[in-house]
C-alpha cells in the first residue's frame, strides 16, 4: 500500500516540520544564531524524530540491524540536508525569497527525495 505509506510519511514529516521550523525560529529569531546554523539544528532534530517515527509508524519495520538502518536513513537525510542548504542558499542569494517561504518550498522538494529513497532503500 504505497499511498498509505506516503500519507504516513507525510504525517511524520509534518511533525518533523514543526520541530524543524520551531527550532530554526527559536535559534534564529530569539537566540540570534546565524540562519544557516539555526537551520542545521532544526533539520538535525527533525531527522532524529522522523527516523524513530518512520521506523515504528510508517514502515512498521523491525529489522534488528538498527545501526545499519539508521546509517542509511542518516545518509539519505544528509543528502536531503545538502539539497536543503544548497537550495536555501540559492533562493536567498538569487531570488531574495522570504526565508520561511524558501524553507517551505525546499521542504517539499526534500520530502519527495526522502520518501523515495527511504521507501526503496532504508525500509525496503
Coordinates of C-alpha atoms in Angstrom, one line a residue:
X1 CA 0.0 0.0 0.0
X2 CA 2.2 2.7 -1.4
X3 CA -0.1 5.6 -0.9
X4 CA -0.7 4.7 2.8
X5 CA 3.0 4.8 3.4
X6 CA 3.2 8.1 1.6
X7 CA 0.5 9.6 3.7
X8 CA 2.0 8.3 6.9
X9 CA 5.4 9.5 5.8
X10 CA 3.8 12.9 5.3
X11 CA 2.3 12.9 8.8
X12 CA 5.6 12.0 10.3
X13 CA 7.2 14.7 8.1
X14 CA 4.7 17.2 9.4
X15 CA 5.9 16.5 13.0
X16 CA 9.4 16.9 11.8
X17 CA 8.5 20.1 10.0
X18 CA 7.1 21.6 13.2
X19 CA 10.2 20.6 15.1
X20 CA 12.4 22.0 12.3
X21 CA 10.6 25.3 12.0
X22 CA 10.3 25.8 15.7
X23 CA 13.9 25.1 16.5
X24 CA 15.1 27.2 13.5
X25 CA 12.8 30.1 14.5
X26 CA 13.9 29.9 18.2
X27 CA 17.6 29.9 17.4
X28 CA 17.4 32.5 14.6
X29 CA 14.9 34.9 15.9
X30 CA 15.2 34.7 19.7
X31 CA 18.7 33.5 20.3
X32 CA 20.2 35.3 17.2
X33 CA 22.1 32.3 15.8
X34 CA 23.3 32.6 12.2
X35 CA 20.4 31.5 9.9
X36 CA 22.3 28.6 8.5
X37 CA 23.4 27.3 11.9
X38 CA 19.8 27.6 13.1
X39 CA 18.6 25.8 10.0
X40 CA 21.1 23.0 10.7
X41 CA 20.0 22.4 14.2
X42 CA 16.3 22.4 13.2
X43 CA 17.0 19.9 10.4
X44 CA 19.1 17.5 12.6
X45 CA 16.4 17.4 15.4
X46 CA 13.7 16.8 12.8
X47 CA 15.6 14.0 11.2
X48 CA 16.1 12.2 14.5
X49 CA 12.4 12.4 15.3
X50 CA 11.5 11.3 11.8
X51 CA 13.7 8.2 11.9
X52 CA 12.1 6.9 15.1
X53 CA 8.5 7.6 14.0
X54 CA 9.0 6.3 10.4
X55 CA 10.6 3.1 11.7
X56 CA 7.7 2.4 14.1
X57 CA 4.7 4.0 12.4
X58 CA 5.2 4.4 8.7
X59 CA 7.1 1.4 7.7
X60 CA 6.4 -0.8 10.8
X61 CA 10.0 -2.1 10.4
X62 CA 11.5 -4.4 13.0
X63 CA 14.9 -5.0 11.3
X64 CA 17.3 -6.0 14.0
X65 CA 20.2 -4.2 12.4
X66 CA 19.2 -0.7 13.6
X67 CA 22.7 0.7 13.3
X68 CA 22.9 0.0 9.6
X69 CA 19.3 1.1 9.0
X70 CA 19.8 4.4 10.9
X71 CA 23.1 4.9 9.0
X72 CA 21.1 4.6 5.7
X73 CA 18.4 6.9 7.0
X74 CA 21.1 9.4 8.1
X75 CA 22.9 9.3 4.7
X76 CA 19.7 9.9 2.9
X77 CA 18.9 12.7 5.4
X78 CA 22.4 14.2 4.9
X79 CA 21.9 14.2 1.1
X80 CA 18.5 15.9 1.8
X81 CA 20.2 18.3 4.1
X82 CA 22.7 19.1 1.3
X83 CA 19.8 19.8 -1.1
X84 CA 18.2 21.9 1.7
X85 CA 21.2 24.1 2.3
X86 CA 22.1 24.5 -1.4
X87 CA 18.5 25.5 -2.3
X88 CA 18.3 27.8 0.7
X89 CA 21.5 29.5 -0.3
X90 CA 20.4 29.8 -4.0
X91 CA 16.9 31.1 -3.1
X92 CA 18.2 33.6 -0.6
X93 CA 21.1 34.8 -2.8
X94 CA 19.5 35.0 -6.2
X95 CA 15.8 35.4 -5.6
X96 CA 15.6 37.2 -2.3
X97 CA 12.6 34.9 -1.5
X98 CA 11.4 35.2 2.1
X99 CA 13.5 32.9 4.4
X100 CA 10.5 30.9 5.6
X101 CA 8.8 30.7 2.2
X102 CA 12.1 29.3 0.9
X103 CA 12.0 26.7 3.7
X104 CA 8.5 25.6 2.7
X105 CA 9.5 25.2 -1.0
X106 CA 12.7 23.3 0.0
X107 CA 10.8 21.1 2.5
X108 CA 8.5 19.9 -0.3
X109 CA 11.4 19.0 -2.6
X110 CA 13.4 17.2 0.2
X111 CA 10.2 15.4 1.3
X112 CA 9.9 13.8 -2.2
X113 CA 13.6 12.8 -2.2
X114 CA 13.4 11.4 1.3
X115 CA 10.3 9.3 0.9
X116 CA 11.5 7.7 -2.3
X117 CA 15.0 6.9 -1.0
X118 CA 13.8 5.6 2.3
X119 CA 10.9 3.6 0.9
X120 CA 13.1 1.9 -1.7
X121 CA 16.3 1.6 0.2
X122 CA 16.3 2.1 4.0
X123 CA 13.0 0.4 4.9
X124 CA 12.7 -1.9 1.8

